[in-house]
Tab-separated table of C-alpha atoms in Angstrom:
chain	number	residue	atom	x	y	z
A	1234	UNK	CA	0.000	0.000	0.000
A	1235	UNK	CA	1.221	3.455	-0.892
A	1236	UNK	CA	1.968	5.908	1.952
A	1237	UNK	CA	-0.796	8.433	2.592
A	1238	UNK	CA	-0.469	11.784	4.374
A	1239	UNK	CA	-3.708	13.433	5.473
A	1240	UNK	CA	-4.489	17.125	5.725
A	1241	UNK	CA	-4.572	17.858	9.497
A	1242	UNK	CA	-8.246	18.906	9.484
A	1243	UNK	CA	-9.566	15.618	8.028
A	1244	UNK	CA	-11.557	13.834	10.772
A	1245	UNK	CA	-10.050	10.576	12.049
A	1246	UNK	CA	-13.343	8.699	11.523
A	1247	UNK	CA	-13.317	9.116	7.724
A	1248	UNK	CA	-9.651	8.228	7.128
A	1249	UNK	CA	-10.402	4.488	6.802
A	1250	UNK	CA	-13.066	5.224	4.148
A	1251	UNK	CA	-10.582	7.390	2.248
A	1252	UNK	CA	-7.959	4.617	2.329
A	1253	UNK	CA	-10.563	2.154	1.010
A	1254	UNK	CA	-11.488	4.534	-1.823
A	1255	UNK	CA	-7.792	4.868	-2.740
A	1256	UNK	CA	-7.475	1.053	-2.808
A	1257	UNK	CA	-10.596	0.734	-4.989
A	1258	UNK	CA	-9.180	3.224	-7.498
A	1259	UNK	CA	-6.091	1.022	-7.827
A	1260	UNK	CA	-3.776	4.041	-7.946
A	1261	UNK	CA	-0.742	1.816	-7.443
A	1262	UNK	CA	2.450	1.985	-5.441
A	1263	UNK	CA	4.275	4.784	-7.249
A	1264	UNK	CA	3.244	7.926	-9.130
A	1265	UNK	CA	3.271	7.310	-12.873
A	1266	UNK	CA	4.448	10.888	-13.438
A	1267	UNK	CA	7.316	11.380	-10.991
A	1268	UNK	CA	7.865	8.018	-9.283
A	1269	UNK	CA	6.907	9.341	-5.835
A	1270	UNK	CA	5.493	6.790	-3.377
A	1271	UNK	CA	3.410	9.072	-1.153
A	1272	UNK	CA	-0.108	10.416	-1.605
A	1273	UNK	CA	-1.473	13.556	0.038
A	1274	UNK	CA	-5.155	13.947	0.848
A	1275	UNK	CA	-6.036	17.656	0.780
A	1276	UNK	CA	-9.270	18.983	2.293
A	1277	UNK	CA	-10.780	21.668	0.048
A	1278	UNK	CA	-14.219	22.667	1.281
A	1279	UNK	CA	-16.399	19.609	0.719
A	1280	UNK	CA	-13.888	17.956	-1.645
A	1281	UNK	CA	-11.019	15.662	-0.723
A	1282	UNK	CA	-8.283	15.776	-3.354
A	1283	UNK	CA	-6.006	12.715	-3.420
A	1284	UNK	CA	-2.779	13.696	-5.124
A	1285	UNK	CA	0.886	12.814	-5.384
A	1286	UNK	CA	2.787	14.356	-2.479
A	1287	UNK	CA	5.872	14.860	-4.654
A	1288	UNK	CA	4.541	16.400	-7.893
A	1289	UNK	CA	0.923	17.294	-7.076
A	1290	UNK	CA	-0.722	15.155	-9.797
A	1291	UNK	CA	-4.359	14.680	-8.762
A	1292	UNK	CA	-5.584	11.076	-8.869
A	1293	UNK	CA	-8.969	11.238	-7.229
A	1294	UNK	CA	-11.481	13.737	-5.912
A	1295	UNK	CA	-13.936	12.579	-3.268
A	1296	UNK	CA	-16.980	14.698	-2.586
A	1297	UNK	CA	-17.972	14.750	1.069
A	1298	UNK	CA	-21.649	14.436	1.848
A	1299	UNK	CA	-23.098	17.096	4.101
A	1300	UNK	CA	-24.285	15.696	7.418
């Protein structure tokens, strides 16, 4: 599994769901653009942007549902 760094304001209770979504997308172990092995999950309003930590290539956007 690729390393994942979370934005500090992402709630602990949704991190497991995010990791499962990353697995389902089959992003792989290394970035196909720069070879980096770490993903960063950024919290942008009600969107989570899963991107390469090294080069910033965005792999996946997850829309958060309002509670």
